[in-house]
CSV table of C-alpha atoms and ligand atoms in Angstrom, one decimal:
chain,number,residue,atom,x,y,z
Z,11,MET,CA,79.8,126.0,87.8
Z,12,ASN,CA,80.0,126.6,91.6
Z,13,ASP,CA,83.7,126.5,92.7
Z,14,GLN,CA,82.8,123.8,95.3
Z,15,THR,CA,81.1,121.6,92.7
Z,16,ARG,CA,83.1,118.5,91.7
Z,17,VAL,CA,83.0,116.6,88.4
Z,18,TRP,CA,83.0,112.8,88.9
Z,19,PHE,CA,83.8,110.2,86.3
Z,20,VAL,CA,82.5,106.7,87.3
Z,21,THR,CA,82.7,103.4,85.5
Z,22,GLY,CA,80.2,100.5,85.9
Z,23,CYS,CA,77.1,102.7,86.8
Z,24,SER,CA,74.5,100.2,85.6
Z,25,SER,CA,74.3,98.4,88.9
Z,26,GLY,CA,75.4,98.0,92.5
Z,27,PHE,CA,78.1,100.3,93.9
Z,28,GLY,CA,78.3,102.3,90.7
Z,29,ARG,CA,74.6,102.9,90.5
Z,30,SER,CA,74.4,103.9,94.2
Z,31,LEU,CA,77.4,106.1,93.9
Z,32,ALA,CA,76.0,107.8,90.8
Z,33,GLU,CA,72.8,108.6,92.6
Z,34,ARG,CA,74.6,109.8,95.7
Z,35,VAL,CA,76.9,112.1,93.6
Z,36,VAL,CA,73.9,113.7,91.9
Z,37,ALA,CA,72.1,114.1,95.2
Z,38,SER,CA,75.2,115.9,96.7
Z,39,GLY,CA,74.9,118.5,93.9
Z,40,ASP,CA,78.1,117.5,92.1
Z,41,ARG,CA,78.4,116.8,88.4
Z,42,LEU,CA,78.6,113.3,87.0
Z,43,VAL,CA,79.9,111.6,84.0
Z,44,ALA,CA,78.4,108.1,84.3
Z,45,THR,CA,79.6,105.2,82.1
Z,46,ALA,CA,78.4,101.6,81.6
Z,47,ARG,CA,78.8,99.0,78.9
Z,48,ASP,CA,75.2,99.6,77.9
Z,49,ALA,CA,74.4,103.3,77.8
Z,50,ALA,CA,70.7,102.5,77.8
Z,51,ALA,CA,71.1,101.0,81.3
Z,52,ILE,CA,72.1,104.4,82.7
Z,53,ALA,CA,70.1,106.8,80.5
Z,54,ASP,CA,67.7,107.4,83.4
Z,55,LEU,CA,70.5,109.0,85.4
Z,56,GLU,CA,70.4,112.0,83.0
Z,57,THR,CA,66.8,112.6,84.0
Z,58,LEU,CA,67.7,112.9,87.6
Z,59,ALA,CA,69.6,116.2,86.9
Z,60,PRO,CA,69.7,117.0,83.2
Z,61,ASP,CA,72.3,119.8,83.7
Z,62,ALA,CA,74.5,117.8,85.9
Z,63,VAL,CA,74.7,114.3,84.4
Z,64,ARG,CA,76.2,113.0,81.1
Z,65,THR,CA,76.3,109.3,80.2
Z,66,PHE,CA,78.6,107.4,77.9
Z,67,ALA,CA,78.9,103.8,76.8
Z,68,LEU,CA,82.2,102.3,78.0
Z,69,ASP,CA,83.6,98.8,78.2
Z,70,VAL,CA,86.8,99.1,80.2
Z,71,ILE,CA,88.5,96.4,78.2
Z,72,ASP,CA,88.9,98.8,75.3
Z,73,PRO,CA,91.8,101.3,75.9
Z,74,ALA,CA,91.1,103.4,72.8
Z,75,ARG,CA,87.4,103.8,73.9
Z,76,ILE,CA,88.6,104.7,77.4
Z,77,ARG,CA,90.8,107.5,76.0
Z,78,ALA,CA,88.0,108.8,73.7
Z,79,VAL,CA,85.4,108.8,76.5
Z,80,VAL,CA,87.7,110.4,79.0
Z,81,ALA,CA,88.6,113.1,76.5
Z,82,GLU,CA,84.9,113.8,75.8
Z,83,ALA,CA,84.1,113.7,79.5
Z,84,ALA,CA,86.9,116.3,80.3
Z,85,MET,CA,85.3,118.6,77.7
Z,86,VAL,CA,81.8,118.5,79.2
Z,87,TRP,CA,82.6,120.7,82.2
Z,88,GLY,CA,86.2,121.4,81.5
Z,89,ARG,CA,87.6,119.2,84.2
Z,90,ILE,CA,87.5,115.8,86.0
Z,91,ASP,CA,87.9,116.0,89.8
Z,92,VAL,CA,87.1,112.5,90.9
Z,93,ALA,CA,87.6,109.3,88.8
Z,94,VAL,CA,86.2,106.1,90.2
Z,95,ASN,CA,87.3,102.7,88.8
Z,96,ASN,CA,84.3,100.7,90.0
Z,97,ALA,CA,83.5,98.4,87.0
Z,98,GLY,CA,84.5,94.8,87.8
Z,99,TYR,CA,83.4,91.2,88.1
Z,100,GLY,CA,84.3,88.0,89.9
Z,101,LEU,CA,85.7,84.7,88.6
Z,102,VAL,CA,85.2,81.8,91.0
Z,103,GLY,CA,87.1,78.6,90.7
Z,104,ALA,CA,90.6,77.2,91.4
Z,105,LEU,CA,93.3,78.6,89.2
Z,106,GLU,CA,93.6,75.3,87.3
Z,107,GLU,CA,89.8,75.2,86.7
Z,108,CYS,CA,89.8,78.6,84.9
Z,109,ALA,CA,90.1,78.7,81.1
Z,110,ASP,CA,93.0,80.9,79.7
Z,111,ALA,CA,90.5,83.3,78.2
Z,112,GLN,CA,88.7,83.7,81.5
Z,113,ILE,CA,91.9,84.6,83.3
Z,114,GLU,CA,92.9,87.1,80.7
Z,115,GLN,CA,89.4,88.7,80.6
Z,116,ASN,CA,89.2,89.0,84.4
Z,117,PHE,CA,92.6,90.7,84.6
Z,118,ALA,CA,91.6,93.0,81.6
Z,119,VAL,CA,88.5,94.2,83.4
Z,120,ASN,CA,89.6,94.3,87.0
Z,121,LEU,CA,93.2,95.4,86.6
Z,122,THR,CA,94.3,96.5,83.1
Z,123,GLY,CA,91.0,98.5,82.5
Z,124,PRO,CA,91.4,100.6,85.7
Z,125,LEU,CA,95.1,101.2,84.8
Z,126,HIS,CA,94.0,102.6,81.4
Z,127,VAL,CA,91.4,104.8,83.0
Z,128,MET,CA,94.1,106.1,85.3
Z,129,ARG,CA,96.4,106.7,82.4
Z,130,ALA,CA,93.6,108.6,80.5
Z,131,VAL,CA,92.5,110.9,83.4
Z,132,LEU,CA,96.0,111.7,84.8
Z,133,PRO,CA,96.9,114.2,82.0
Z,134,VAL,CA,93.7,116.0,82.8
Z,135,MET,CA,94.4,116.0,86.5
Z,136,ARG,CA,98.0,117.0,86.1
Z,137,SER,CA,97.0,120.0,84.1
Z,138,GLN,CA,94.5,120.9,86.9
Z,139,ARG,CA,97.2,120.1,89.6
Z,140,SER,CA,94.3,118.4,91.4
Z,141,GLY,CA,92.1,115.3,91.3
Z,142,HIS,CA,91.2,112.2,93.2
Z,143,ILE,CA,91.4,108.7,91.7
Z,144,ILE,CA,89.4,106.0,93.6
Z,145,ASN,CA,89.9,102.3,92.7
Z,146,VAL,CA,87.5,99.7,94.0
Z,147,SER,CA,89.4,96.7,95.3
Z,148,ALA,CA,88.1,93.9,97.5
Z,149,ALA,CA,88.7,92.2,100.8
Z,150,ALA,CA,90.2,89.3,98.8
Z,151,ALA,CA,93.2,91.6,98.1
Z,152,ILE,CA,94.4,91.6,101.7
Z,153,ALA,CA,93.9,87.8,102.3
Z,154,ASN,CA,92.7,85.8,99.4
Z,155,TYR,CA,90.3,82.8,99.5
Z,156,PRO,CA,90.6,79.4,97.7
Z,157,GLY,CA,88.4,79.9,94.6
Z,158,PHE,CA,89.2,83.6,94.2
Z,159,SER,CA,92.9,83.3,93.1
Z,160,VAL,CA,92.4,85.1,89.8
Z,161,TYR,CA,89.8,87.7,90.9
Z,162,GLY,CA,91.6,88.4,94.2
Z,163,GLY,CA,94.9,88.5,92.4
Z,164,ALA,CA,93.7,91.1,90.0
Z,165,LYS,CA,92.4,93.3,92.9
Z,166,CYS,CA,95.7,92.7,94.7
Z,167,GLY,CA,97.5,93.9,91.6
Z,168,LEU,CA,95.2,97.0,91.5
Z,169,GLU,CA,96.2,97.7,95.1
Z,170,GLY,CA,99.9,97.5,94.3
Z,171,VAL,CA,99.7,99.7,91.2
Z,172,SER,CA,97.5,102.2,93.1
Z,173,GLU,CA,100.0,102.5,95.9
Z,174,GLY,CA,102.8,103.2,93.4
Z,175,VAL,CA,100.8,105.7,91.4
Z,176,ARG,CA,99.7,107.5,94.6
Z,177,ALA,CA,103.4,108.2,95.4
Z,178,GLU,CA,104.0,109.3,91.8
Z,179,VAL,CA,101.2,111.8,91.6
Z,180,ALA,CA,101.1,113.1,95.2
Z,181,PRO,CA,103.6,115.9,94.4
Z,182,LEU,CA,101.3,116.9,91.5
Z,183,GLY,CA,98.3,117.5,93.8
Z,184,ILE,CA,96.6,114.3,92.8
Z,185,LYS,CA,95.3,111.8,95.3
Z,186,VAL,CA,94.7,108.0,94.9
Z,187,THR,CA,92.6,106.0,97.2
Z,188,LEU,CA,91.7,102.3,97.3
Z,189,VAL,CA,88.2,101.4,98.4
Z,190,ARG,CA,88.2,97.8,99.9
Z,191,PRO,CA,84.7,96.4,100.4
Z,192,GLY,CA,83.8,93.1,102.0
Z,193,PRO,CA,80.5,91.4,100.9
Z,194,PHE,CA,77.9,94.0,99.9
Z,195,ARG,CA,74.4,93.4,98.8
Z,196,THR,CA,74.8,94.4,95.2
Z,197,ARG,CA,74.1,92.2,92.1
Z,198,PHE,CA,77.7,90.9,92.2
Z,199,VAL,CA,77.0,87.3,93.1
Z,200,ALA,CA,73.8,87.1,91.0
Z,201,ARG,CA,75.1,88.6,87.8
Z,202,SER,CA,78.8,89.5,88.1
Z,203,LEU,CA,80.3,86.2,89.2
Z,204,GLU,CA,81.6,84.0,86.5
Z,205,ARG,CA,82.2,80.3,87.2
Z,206,ALA,CA,85.4,78.6,86.1
Z,207,ALA,CA,85.0,76.7,82.8
Z,208,GLY,CA,86.5,73.5,84.2
Z,209,HIS,CA,85.9,71.3,87.2
Z,210,ILE,CA,88.6,69.3,89.1
Z,211,ALA,CA,87.2,67.2,92.0
Z,212,ASP,CA,90.4,67.7,93.9
Z,213,TYR,CA,89.3,71.3,94.5
Z,214,ASP,CA,85.8,70.6,95.8
Z,215,ALA,CA,86.7,71.0,99.4
Z,216,THR,CA,88.4,74.3,98.9
Z,217,SER,CA,87.3,76.5,95.9
Z,218,GLY,CA,84.2,74.4,95.4
Z,219,LYS,CA,83.1,75.0,99.0
Z,220,PHE,CA,83.9,78.7,98.7
Z,221,ALA,CA,81.7,79.0,95.5
Z,222,GLN,CA,78.8,77.4,97.5
Z,223,LEU,CA,79.3,79.8,100.3
Z,224,LEU,CA,79.2,82.8,98.0
Z,225,GLY,CA,75.9,81.5,96.6
Z,226,ARG,CA,74.4,81.0,100.0
Z,227,MET,CA,75.5,84.5,101.0
Z,228,ASP,CA,73.7,86.2,98.1
Z,229,GLY,CA,71.0,88.6,99.5
Z,230,ARG,CA,72.4,88.3,103.0
Z,231,GLN,CA,75.6,90.2,102.6
Z,232,PRO,CA,76.1,92.6,105.5
Z,233,GLY,CA,77.1,95.6,103.4
Z,234,ASP,CA,74.7,98.2,102.1
Z,235,PRO,CA,75.8,99.7,98.7
Z,236,ASP,CA,73.9,103.0,99.4
Z,237,ARG,CA,75.8,103.4,102.6
Z,238,ALA,CA,79.1,102.5,100.8
Z,239,ALA,CA,78.4,105.3,98.3
Z,240,ALA,CA,77.7,107.7,101.2
Z,241,ALA,CA,81.0,106.7,102.8
Z,242,ILE,CA,82.9,107.3,99.5
Z,243,VAL,CA,81.3,110.7,99.0
Z,244,LYS,CA,82.1,111.6,102.6
Z,245,MET,CA,85.7,110.6,102.2
Z,246,VAL,CA,86.1,112.7,99.1
Z,247,GLN,CA,84.4,115.7,100.7
Z,248,ASP,CA,86.7,115.4,103.8
Z,249,GLY,CA,89.6,116.4,101.6
Z,250,ARG,CA,92.0,113.9,103.3
Z,251,SER,CA,92.6,110.9,101.2
Z,252,PRO,CA,93.5,107.6,102.9
Z,253,LEU,CA,95.4,105.0,100.8
Z,254,ARG,CA,92.7,102.6,101.8
Z,255,LEU,CA,89.1,103.1,102.8
Z,256,VAL,CA,87.9,99.7,104.2
Z,257,LEU,CA,84.2,99.4,103.9
Z,258,GLY,CA,82.1,97.4,106.3
Z,259,ARG,CA,82.8,95.4,109.5
Z,260,TYR,CA,83.6,92.2,107.6
Z,261,ALA,CA,86.4,93.8,105.6
Z,262,LEU,CA,87.7,95.7,108.6
Z,263,ASP,CA,88.0,92.6,110.8
Z,264,LYS,CA,89.5,90.6,107.9
Z,265,SER,CA,92.1,93.4,107.2
Z,266,ARG,CA,93.1,93.6,110.8
Z,267,LYS,CA,93.4,89.8,111.1
Z,268,ALA,CA,95.5,89.6,108.0
Z,269,LEU,CA,97.9,92.4,109.2
Z,270,ALA,CA,98.3,90.7,112.5
Z,271,ALA,CA,99.0,87.4,110.8
Z,272,ALA,CA,101.5,89.0,108.5
Z,273,GLU,CA,103.3,90.7,111.4
Z,274,ALA,CA,103.5,87.4,113.3
Z,275,GLU,CA,104.9,85.6,110.3
Z,276,LEU,CA,107.5,88.3,109.7
Z,277,ALA,CA,108.7,88.0,113.3
Z,278,GLU,CA,108.8,84.2,113.1
Z,279,TRP,CA,110.8,84.1,109.9
Z,280,ALA,CA,113.0,87.1,110.4
Z,281,PRO,CA,116.0,85.1,111.7
Z,282,VAL,CA,116.0,83.1,108.5
Z,283,GLY,CA,115.4,86.0,106.1
Z,284,LEU,CA,118.0,88.3,107.9
Z,285,ALA,CA,120.7,85.7,107.4
Z,286,ALA,CA,120.6,86.6,103.7
Z,287,ASP,CA,122.4,89.9,104.1
Z,288,PHE,CA,126.2,90.3,103.7
Z,289,THR,CA,127.8,89.7,107.1
Z,290,ALA,CA,130.2,92.6,106.8
A,321,NAP,N1,79.5,93.4,96.0
A,321,NAP,C1,80.6,92.9,96.7
A,321,NAP,O1,80.4,92.1,97.6
A,321,NAP,C2,81.9,93.4,96.3
A,321,NAP,C3,83.0,93.2,97.2
A,321,NAP,C4,84.2,93.6,96.9
A,321,NAP,C5,84.5,94.3,95.7
A,321,NAP,N2,83.4,94.5,94.8
A,321,NAP,C6,83.7,95.3,93.6
A,321,NAP,O2,82.8,96.3,93.5
A,321,NAP,C7,82.7,96.7,92.1
A,321,NAP,C8,81.3,96.8,91.6
A,321,NAP,O3,80.6,95.5,91.8
A,321,NAP,P1,79.1,95.4,92.4
A,321,NAP,O4,79.3,94.7,93.7
A,321,NAP,O5,78.5,96.7,92.4
A,321,NAP,O6,78.5,94.4,91.4
A,321,NAP,P2,77.3,94.6,90.2
A,321,NAP,O7,76.1,95.2,90.9
A,321,NAP,O8,77.2,93.4,89.5
A,321,NAP,O9,78.0,95.7,89.3
A,321,NAP,C9,79.1,95.5,88.5
A,321,NAP,C10,79.3,96.6,87.5
A,321,NAP,O10,80.5,96.4,86.8
A,321,NAP,C11,80.2,96.6,85.4
A,321,NAP,N3,81.1,95.9,84.5
A,321,NAP,C12,81.4,94.6,84.5
A,321,NAP,N4,82.3,94.4,83.5
A,321,NAP,C13,82.5,95.6,82.8
A,321,NAP,C14,83.3,96.0,81.7
A,321,NAP,N5,84.0,95.1,81.0
A,321,NAP,N6,83.2,97.3,81.4
A,321,NAP,C15,82.5,98.2,82.0
A,321,NAP,N7,81.7,97.8,83.1
A,321,NAP,C16,81.7,96.5,83.5
A,321,NAP,C17,78.8,96.1,85.3
A,321,NAP,O11,78.2,96.5,84.1
A,321,NAP,P3,77.3,95.7,83.1
A,321,NAP,O12,75.9,96.1,83.5
A,321,NAP,O13,77.7,96.1,81.8
A,321,NAP,O14,77.5,94.2,83.4
A,321,NAP,C18,78.2,96.7,86.5
A,321,NAP,O15,77.8,98.0,86.3
A,321,NAP,C19,83.5,95.6,91.3
A,321,NAP,O16,84.8,96.1,91.0
A,321,NAP,C20,83.6,94.5,92.3
A,321,NAP,O17,84.7,93.7,92.1
A,321,NAP,C21,82.2,94.1,95.1
């Protein structure tokens, strides 16, 4: 293996960002361990570069399977350089409209699953004293919408955990980056957006309206997943590792607006909050 060749481990390669990233990684000459719930959905990736691609079935809600697959993946080429937590899905509906099981499942896939993947790859990366973990977040994590409270909350949790882990592992030569996309033209709305089990008319004007907006946006999202994949590969090749790589104009504008609003609110409420300290 060429010294410059990286080994990537990517979840959710059957579709969308994961599929685009898998193809881009192979085209760049790097090695790829691609995973998906249904291994048959990614078998064709091995034919792209039989010596450079391995595929495994992996559902990220299963921590034991995550550990087993990561262990096998690390043995294929003796290392894992980049691990991408891409697998995820949306849940649209007001918090009250979602069933208990829907909330738990969404957090298990979007938050707990990526945490287990990180916990599985970190021993490999610590022994290498190098590695780059990339966690796919969402614009909902910086300023959430009505109707995305659970999904955006899970992504917000992923951002918080990633920031902490980044500080834990930086001295060990390991990088952690969050990728924060806005709306991208993947199959997310068509196949990865679950509807809340319940309906409460009081939320029609907020979360109901947002769900309709998502439906109308499908096929017209401004973001191109192939270009997103190119941006991620470019960021990894660059060697510097931002805490956040915000993808697309929509997410960039939204992130800037949210930061400005947070700054203005901090200033407005500082006198009240500052009064909470001891006076002497
Ligand atoms: N597209 C957007 O506008 C957008 C915006 C912000 C963030 N994102 C995030 O981008 C990531 C990829 O989504 P996408 O837009 O590329 O949608 P997509 O085309 O529907 O792909 C979603 C991928 O996640 C996989 N997945 C879902 N649940 C899984 C599980 N339990 N275990 C393993 N894999 C699972 C799917 O695999 P199966 O084939 O097995 O279902 C599929 O490969 C997600 O984390 C999503 O939250 C997307």
